[in-house]
Coordinates of C-alpha atoms in Angstrom, one line a residue:
M1 CA 119.2 122.1 -92.5
E2 CA 117.3 119.9 -94.8
I3 CA 114.2 121.5 -96.4
K4 CA 111.2 119.2 -96.6
G5 CA 109.4 119.8 -100.0
N6 CA 110.0 122.8 -102.2
V7 CA 109.4 125.6 -99.6
T8 CA 112.4 127.7 -98.7
E9 CA 110.6 130.5 -97.0
F10 CA 107.2 131.3 -95.5
I11 CA 104.9 134.3 -95.7
L12 CA 103.6 135.5 -92.4
F13 CA 100.1 137.2 -92.4
G14 CA 101.2 139.3 -89.4
L15 CA 98.7 141.1 -87.1
S16 CA 96.9 143.3 -89.7
D17 CA 96.8 144.3 -93.4
D18 CA 95.7 147.8 -92.7
P19 CA 98.7 150.3 -93.1
N20 CA 97.6 152.6 -90.3
T21 CA 97.2 149.7 -87.9
Q22 CA 100.6 148.4 -88.9
I23 CA 102.2 151.8 -88.1
F24 CA 100.4 151.9 -84.7
C25 CA 101.5 148.3 -84.0
F26 CA 105.1 149.1 -85.0
I27 CA 105.3 152.1 -82.6
F28 CA 103.5 150.2 -79.8
F29 CA 105.6 147.0 -80.0
F30 CA 108.8 148.8 -80.5
F31 CA 108.1 150.7 -77.3
C32 CA 107.1 147.4 -75.6
Y33 CA 110.3 145.7 -76.7
I34 CA 112.6 148.5 -75.5
S35 CA 110.7 148.7 -72.2
L36 CA 111.0 144.9 -71.9
L37 CA 114.8 144.9 -72.5
T38 CA 115.3 147.9 -70.2
G39 CA 113.2 146.7 -67.4
N40 CA 114.6 143.1 -67.3
L41 CA 118.2 144.4 -67.7
V42 CA 117.7 146.8 -64.8
I43 CA 116.3 144.0 -62.6
L44 CA 119.1 141.6 -63.7
I45 CA 121.9 144.1 -62.9
S46 CA 120.3 145.3 -59.7
I47 CA 120.0 141.8 -58.3
H48 CA 123.5 140.7 -59.4
F49 CA 125.2 143.7 -57.8
S50 CA 123.2 143.7 -54.5
H51 CA 122.7 141.4 -51.5
L52 CA 119.4 140.2 -53.0
F53 CA 121.3 137.7 -55.2
N54 CA 121.9 135.5 -52.2
Q55 CA 118.2 135.2 -51.6
P56 CA 116.5 132.4 -53.5
M57 CA 113.4 134.4 -54.6
Y58 CA 115.6 137.1 -56.3
Y59 CA 118.0 134.5 -57.6
F60 CA 115.2 132.9 -59.5
L61 CA 113.9 136.3 -60.5
S62 CA 117.3 137.2 -62.1
H63 CA 117.0 134.0 -64.1
L64 CA 113.4 134.8 -65.1
S65 CA 114.5 138.2 -66.4
S66 CA 117.3 136.7 -68.5
V67 CA 115.0 134.1 -69.9
D68 CA 112.4 136.7 -70.7
I69 CA 115.0 138.6 -72.8
Y70 CA 116.0 135.5 -74.8
Y71 CA 112.4 134.3 -75.1
T72 CA 110.9 137.5 -76.5
S73 CA 113.9 138.4 -78.6
S74 CA 113.3 135.3 -80.7
V75 CA 110.0 136.7 -81.9
T76 CA 109.6 140.5 -81.3
P77 CA 112.4 141.9 -83.6
K78 CA 111.1 140.0 -86.5
L79 CA 107.5 141.1 -85.8
I80 CA 108.7 144.8 -85.6
Q81 CA 110.6 144.4 -88.9
N82 CA 107.7 142.8 -90.7
L83 CA 105.4 145.6 -89.7
L84 CA 107.4 147.9 -91.9
T85 CA 107.3 145.6 -95.0
K86 CA 104.6 144.7 -97.4
R87 CA 105.8 141.1 -98.0
K88 CA 106.4 139.6 -94.5
T89 CA 108.7 136.6 -95.2
I90 CA 110.6 134.3 -92.9
S91 CA 113.2 131.8 -94.0
Y92 CA 112.7 128.1 -93.4
D93 CA 115.7 127.9 -91.1
Y94 CA 114.7 131.0 -89.0
C95 CA 111.1 129.6 -88.8
L96 CA 112.4 126.4 -87.3
F97 CA 114.6 128.5 -85.0
Q98 CA 111.5 130.3 -83.7
V99 CA 109.7 127.1 -83.1
F100 CA 112.6 125.7 -81.1
S101 CA 113.5 128.9 -79.1
M102 CA 109.9 129.7 -78.3
H103 CA 109.3 126.3 -76.8
F104 CA 112.7 126.1 -75.2
F105 CA 112.8 129.4 -73.4
G106 CA 109.0 129.3 -72.8
S107 CA 109.2 126.0 -71.0
I108 CA 112.2 127.2 -69.0
E109 CA 110.1 130.2 -67.9
V110 CA 107.3 127.8 -66.8
F111 CA 109.7 125.8 -64.7
I112 CA 111.3 128.9 -63.1
L113 CA 107.9 130.3 -62.2
T114 CA 107.2 126.9 -60.6
A115 CA 110.5 127.2 -58.6
M116 CA 109.5 130.7 -57.5
A117 CA 106.1 129.3 -56.3
L118 CA 108.0 126.6 -54.4
D119 CA 110.2 129.2 -52.8
R120 CA 107.2 131.2 -51.6
Y121 CA 105.4 128.0 -50.4
V122 CA 108.4 126.9 -48.3
A123 CA 109.0 130.5 -47.0
I124 CA 105.4 130.9 -45.7
C125 CA 104.4 127.3 -44.9
K126 CA 107.7 125.9 -43.6
P127 CA 109.7 128.9 -42.4
L128 CA 111.8 127.0 -39.9
H129 CA 113.2 124.7 -42.7
Y130 CA 113.5 127.4 -45.3
M131 CA 117.3 127.8 -45.4
V132 CA 117.8 124.0 -45.5
I133 CA 115.2 123.4 -48.3
M134 CA 116.1 126.4 -50.4
S135 CA 119.9 126.3 -50.1
R136 CA 121.9 127.7 -52.9
K137 CA 122.9 124.2 -54.0
K138 CA 119.3 123.2 -54.3
C139 CA 118.4 126.5 -56.1
N140 CA 121.1 125.8 -58.6
L141 CA 119.7 122.3 -59.1
L142 CA 116.2 123.7 -59.7
V143 CA 117.6 126.1 -62.4
L144 CA 119.5 123.2 -64.0
V145 CA 116.3 121.2 -64.0
A146 CA 114.4 124.1 -65.6
W147 CA 117.0 124.2 -68.5
A148 CA 117.0 120.4 -68.8
G149 CA 113.2 120.5 -68.8
G150 CA 113.2 123.1 -71.5
A151 CA 115.5 121.0 -73.7
A152 CA 113.4 117.8 -73.1
H153 CA 110.2 119.7 -74.1
S154 CA 111.6 121.6 -77.2
F155 CA 113.7 119.1 -79.0
P156 CA 110.8 116.7 -79.7
Q157 CA 108.8 119.7 -81.0
L158 CA 111.7 120.6 -83.3
S159 CA 112.1 117.0 -84.4
M160 CA 108.4 116.8 -85.2
T161 CA 108.5 120.1 -87.2
L162 CA 111.7 119.0 -89.1
K163 CA 109.8 115.9 -90.4
L164 CA 106.9 118.0 -91.8
P165 CA 106.8 118.2 -95.6
F166 CA 105.9 121.6 -97.1
C167 CA 105.0 121.5 -100.8
G168 CA 101.9 123.6 -101.2
P169 CA 100.9 127.0 -99.7
N170 CA 103.6 128.7 -97.7
E171 CA 101.4 131.3 -96.0
I172 CA 101.2 131.2 -92.2
D173 CA 98.3 133.0 -90.5
H174 CA 100.4 134.2 -87.6
Y175 CA 103.1 136.8 -86.7
F176 CA 105.7 134.1 -85.9
C177 CA 106.3 130.4 -86.6
D178 CA 104.5 128.0 -84.2
I179 CA 103.6 124.4 -84.5
F180 CA 99.9 124.5 -85.0
P181 CA 100.1 127.1 -88.0
L182 CA 102.8 124.9 -89.5
L183 CA 100.8 121.7 -89.1
K184 CA 97.9 123.5 -91.0
I185 CA 100.0 124.1 -94.1
A186 CA 102.0 120.8 -94.1
C187 CA 101.1 118.5 -97.1
T188 CA 100.5 115.4 -95.0
D189 CA 98.1 114.1 -92.4
T190 CA 99.0 116.0 -89.2
Y191 CA 96.3 114.8 -86.8
M192 CA 98.5 112.6 -84.7
S193 CA 101.2 115.3 -84.6
G194 CA 98.6 117.8 -83.4
V195 CA 97.6 115.4 -80.6
L196 CA 101.2 115.0 -79.6
V197 CA 101.6 118.8 -79.4
V198 CA 98.6 119.1 -77.2
L199 CA 99.9 116.3 -74.9
N200 CA 103.5 117.8 -74.9
S201 CA 102.6 121.4 -74.5
G202 CA 99.0 121.8 -73.5
I203 CA 98.7 119.2 -70.8
I204 CA 102.0 120.2 -69.2
V205 CA 101.0 123.9 -69.0
L206 CA 97.6 123.0 -67.7
V207 CA 98.9 120.6 -65.0
I208 CA 101.5 123.1 -63.8
F209 CA 99.0 125.9 -63.7
V210 CA 96.7 123.8 -61.5
I211 CA 99.6 122.8 -59.2
L212 CA 100.6 126.5 -58.9
S213 CA 97.0 127.5 -58.2
V214 CA 96.7 124.9 -55.4
S215 CA 100.0 125.9 -53.9
Y216 CA 98.9 129.6 -53.7
A217 CA 95.6 128.5 -52.2
I218 CA 97.5 126.6 -49.5
I219 CA 99.6 129.7 -48.9
L220 CA 96.5 131.8 -48.5
W221 CA 95.1 129.3 -46.0
T222 CA 98.4 129.2 -44.0
L223 CA 98.4 133.0 -43.8
R224 CA 95.4 133.0 -41.5
T225 CA 97.7 132.3 -38.6
H226 CA 100.2 135.1 -39.4
S227 CA 100.2 138.6 -38.1
A228 CA 98.6 141.5 -40.0
E229 CA 102.0 142.8 -41.1
G230 CA 103.2 139.3 -42.1
R231 CA 100.0 138.7 -44.1
R232 CA 100.4 142.1 -45.9
K233 CA 104.0 141.4 -46.9
A234 CA 103.3 137.8 -48.0
L235 CA 100.3 138.8 -50.0
S236 CA 102.2 141.5 -51.7
T237 CA 104.9 139.1 -52.8
C238 CA 102.6 136.2 -53.7
G239 CA 100.1 138.6 -55.5
S240 CA 103.0 139.7 -57.8
H241 CA 103.9 136.1 -58.5
F242 CA 100.4 134.9 -59.2
T243 CA 99.7 137.9 -61.5
V244 CA 102.7 136.9 -63.6
V245 CA 101.5 133.3 -63.6
V246 CA 98.0 134.2 -64.8
L247 CA 99.3 136.6 -67.5
F248 CA 101.6 133.8 -68.9
F249 CA 99.6 130.6 -68.3
V250 CA 96.0 131.5 -69.2
P251 CA 96.8 132.6 -72.8
A252 CA 99.2 129.6 -73.2
I253 CA 96.4 127.3 -72.0
F254 CA 94.0 128.7 -74.6
S255 CA 96.7 128.3 -77.3
Y256 CA 97.6 124.7 -76.6
V257 CA 94.8 123.0 -74.6
R258 CA 92.3 122.5 -77.4
P259 CA 91.8 120.6 -80.6
P260 CA 94.9 120.8 -82.8
T261 CA 93.9 123.5 -85.2
T262 CA 94.3 127.3 -85.6
Y263 CA 91.9 130.1 -84.6
S264 CA 91.9 133.8 -85.5
E265 CA 92.2 134.6 -81.7
D266 CA 95.5 132.8 -81.5
K267 CA 97.6 135.8 -82.5
V268 CA 96.0 138.0 -79.8
F269 CA 96.5 135.4 -77.0
A270 CA 100.1 134.8 -78.2
L271 CA 100.9 138.5 -77.7
F272 CA 100.3 138.0 -74.0
Y273 CA 102.8 135.2 -73.4
T274 CA 105.4 136.4 -75.9
I275 CA 105.5 140.2 -75.3
I276 CA 103.0 141.6 -72.8
A277 CA 103.7 139.3 -69.8
P278 CA 107.6 139.5 -70.2
M279 CA 107.2 143.3 -70.5
F280 CA 105.1 143.6 -67.3
N281 CA 107.2 141.2 -65.2
P282 CA 109.7 143.9 -64.2
L283 CA 106.9 146.3 -63.2
I284 CA 104.9 143.6 -61.3
Y285 CA 108.0 142.5 -59.3
T286 CA 109.2 146.0 -58.4
L287 CA 106.2 148.3 -57.9
R288 CA 105.0 146.6 -54.7
N289 CA 108.4 145.2 -53.6
T290 CA 110.2 147.5 -51.2
E291 CA 113.4 145.3 -51.1
M292 CA 113.7 145.3 -54.9
K293 CA 113.2 149.1 -55.1
N294 CA 115.7 149.8 -52.3
A295 CA 118.3 147.5 -54.0
M296 CA 117.7 149.3 -57.4
R297 CA 118.2 152.7 -55.8
K298 CA 121.4 151.6 -54.0
V299 CA 123.0 149.9 -57.0
W300 CA 122.2 152.6 -59.6
Y301 CA 122.9 155.4 -57.2
Q302 CA 126.4 153.9 -56.6
K303 CA 127.0 153.4 -60.3
I304 CA 126.0 157.1 -61.1
L305 CA 127.9 158.4 -58.1
G306 CA 131.0 156.4 -59.0
K307 CA 130.8 157.7 -62.6
E308 CA 130.6 161.3 -61.4
N309 CA 133.6 160.8 -59.1
L310 CA 135.5 159.3 -62.0
N311 CA 134.7 162.3 -64.2
Q312 CA 135.8 164.7 -61.5
L313 CA 139.2 162.9 -61.2
H314 CA 139.7 163.4 -65.0

């Protein structure tokens, strides 16, 4: 990969300079990452080995869990590693990899959350047409569109970053490489590049969030005519979905829908959409979801029981 300027690596400021804070952050984010991997893998396996895989909502949820693993793994291991070192460096190539993977998997997550909202809208507002509209063929098409949308969003961002010359300071006031911090240290006028980032990332996130909010408002309005039990079940599912949407979209909107510059609060808000939201997704989708909990018990009980029987045979 061609290096623009004389910079071969960057120095990340990380989350804090205080040694005690760094130790606390290391323990906390190490626990978060292990919880994230465990929770999403449990959901992924439970759905794939149960009847839920044939249901559109859980089919999308399995894709969301796999994307969460890829998405967070592009940032969190490096963050955890740097919390144990005094000089927090990242190579030029890995920095560009983070820029690409964050926007690629992040935008896929946005589109999958949109597909999940569409699924709930059709299930509640057009129940008689649900199986036709949300057939497996159309669900596969929506997932394909999500991946294609991720590529269409991330490759221009990567191309823009590749063209940036770095010949001066190589210190990034963040815990991972993102476009705004890189624009700040590039030795060229980056105003128009910043505007393009806002248009490509910020406006898309904002528009999709507004569309999702309107769809959930329509769902709530439609639920007036449902029975008390139907409202309870629908609100439980939609409440989980909207909680995930808020945890992911609101910090992302703050990070990208604004003048193209950097703020000290960026790192805190980035923690929500890179680590906190993906970690809480498994809990949010399972704690109030009876179908998911039953499927998990059945799948893991069968696996444990099958292993015990196998041990007895030996």
